Amino acid sequence: MRKTAPRLRLAGALAAALMLGGIATGPTAQADERHGKEPTLADLAQRHGRYFGSATDNPELVDEPYKALLGSEFDRITPGNGMKWYATEPQQGVFDFSQGDEIVNLARANRQKVRGHTLVWHSQLPEWLTGREWTAPELRAVLKKHIQAEVRHYRGKVFAWDVVNEAFNEDGTYRESVFYKTLGPGYIADALRWAHQADPRVKLYLNDYNIEAVGPKSDAYYKLAKELKAKGVPLHGIGLQAHLALQYGYPSTLEDNLRRFSRLGLDTALTEVDIRMQLPATDEKLAQQAEWYRDLTEACLAVRRCVGITLWDYTDKYSWIPAFFPGEGAALPWDEQLGRKPAYFAIREALGGR
């Protein structure tokens, strides 16, 4: 387990942020720098064989300064909502890929790659799916059709899929989703097989929150992944969402956890990173947040098969946190004005930038 870094680093991150803040905060200054020789976070990550990405969502794409930074700082994009079931199959058998297509086209224009998110999840399902009872054969056919239609549509356009999202409870038991209750735990292996049939080249992941540290929930994924690999089920990676909160403490066993999944022959990725705090934000909280972002980045760099990091959108302006956690926020490395926070500089330093 990697030891906590010296507190002196906190002061260093703050000093760098304050020193550079006067000349490099706000979209105009950042645009000037991007036209110079300063490497982006994605550039720095690529030097380590990693990617550095951001989630985004369709309503945000009318914000030109936001879109410009999204297109220049990152080399991967994850659609926050546009590929979920409610958006892609709003009526049974009627598919609408327009939202996902918009983000795929944006990524292509910016020479970025797209992470597909997500094929099977208990949440954000259309009413036609949740509003009735299904027999196991009926739901199995519906699930297979949905997965394969979407994966085929995006074949060659995404590099990875979060196939099954949030399958376990905190204690490591299976979440009682409509899929689990009707089909049993075998729906996970089936979903992976069906996705692989539809696109044999795409990387297939299981993805969840609160699995950053070694514990009951991550143990459940480790056990499942080991079983799936032993059966030859096409599973290529584990996505650790990394939605963290300062008040709950840093997952100090993250690096060990990444490493044990690597030993199974799996890639790992930090897929939905944000680090929220109880508002108001203070210099002390921002410094602690910066330290955590640094530690997360260094943990990924320390494990060869940790392939990359994705922020769950890069700016507080479009963070999901305040709407879901009242009184909390300031979770991302850019503020609401697209200015760089101490967390940005901490990530940059961890990646070897200056």
CSV table of N, CA and C in Angstrom, one decimal, residues 25-32 34 65-66 69 337-339:
chain,number,residue,atom,x,y,z
A,25,THR,N,-5.9,31.5,-15.5
A,25,THR,CA,-7.2,31.2,-15.1
A,25,THR,C,-8.2,31.8,-16.0
A,26,GLY,N,-9.3,31.1,-16.2
A,26,GLY,CA,-10.4,31.6,-17.1
A,26,GLY,C,-10.1,31.1,-18.5
A,27,PRO,N,-11.2,31.0,-19.3
A,27,PRO,CA,-11.1,30.4,-20.7
A,27,PRO,C,-10.2,31.2,-21.6
A,28,THR,N,-10.1,32.5,-21.5
A,28,THR,CA,-9.3,33.3,-22.5
A,28,THR,C,-7.8,33.0,-22.3
A,29,ALA,N,-7.4,33.0,-21.0
A,29,ALA,CA,-6.0,32.7,-20.7
A,29,ALA,C,-5.6,31.3,-21.1
A,30,GLN,N,-6.6,30.3,-20.8
A,30,GLN,CA,-6.3,29.0,-21.2
A,30,GLN,C,-6.2,28.8,-22.7
A,31,ALA,N,-7.0,29.5,-23.4
A,31,ALA,CA,-7.0,29.4,-24.9
A,31,ALA,C,-5.6,29.9,-25.4
A,32,ASP,N,-5.1,31.0,-24.8
A,32,ASP,CA,-3.8,31.5,-25.2
A,32,ASP,C,-2.7,30.4,-25.0
A,34,ARG,N,-3.1,27.2,-24.8
A,34,ARG,CA,-3.2,26.0,-25.6
A,34,ARG,C,-2.6,26.3,-27.0
A,65,PRO,N,-17.0,28.0,-25.2
A,65,PRO,CA,-15.8,27.9,-24.4
A,65,PRO,C,-15.6,26.5,-23.7
A,66,TYR,N,-16.7,26.0,-23.2
A,66,TYR,CA,-16.6,24.7,-22.6
A,66,TYR,C,-16.2,23.6,-23.6
A,69,LEU,N,-12.5,23.7,-24.7
A,69,LEU,CA,-11.6,23.0,-23.7
A,69,LEU,C,-11.7,21.5,-23.7
A,337,GLN,N,-16.2,28.9,-13.8
A,337,GLN,CA,-15.7,29.8,-14.9
A,337,GLN,C,-14.7,29.2,-15.8
A,338,LEU,N,-14.5,27.9,-15.7
A,338,LEU,CA,-13.5,27.2,-16.5
A,338,LEU,C,-12.1,27.5,-16.1
A,339,GLY,N,-11.9,28.1,-14.9
A,339,GLY,CA,-10.6,28.4,-14.3
A,339,GLY,C,-10.0,27.2,-13.7
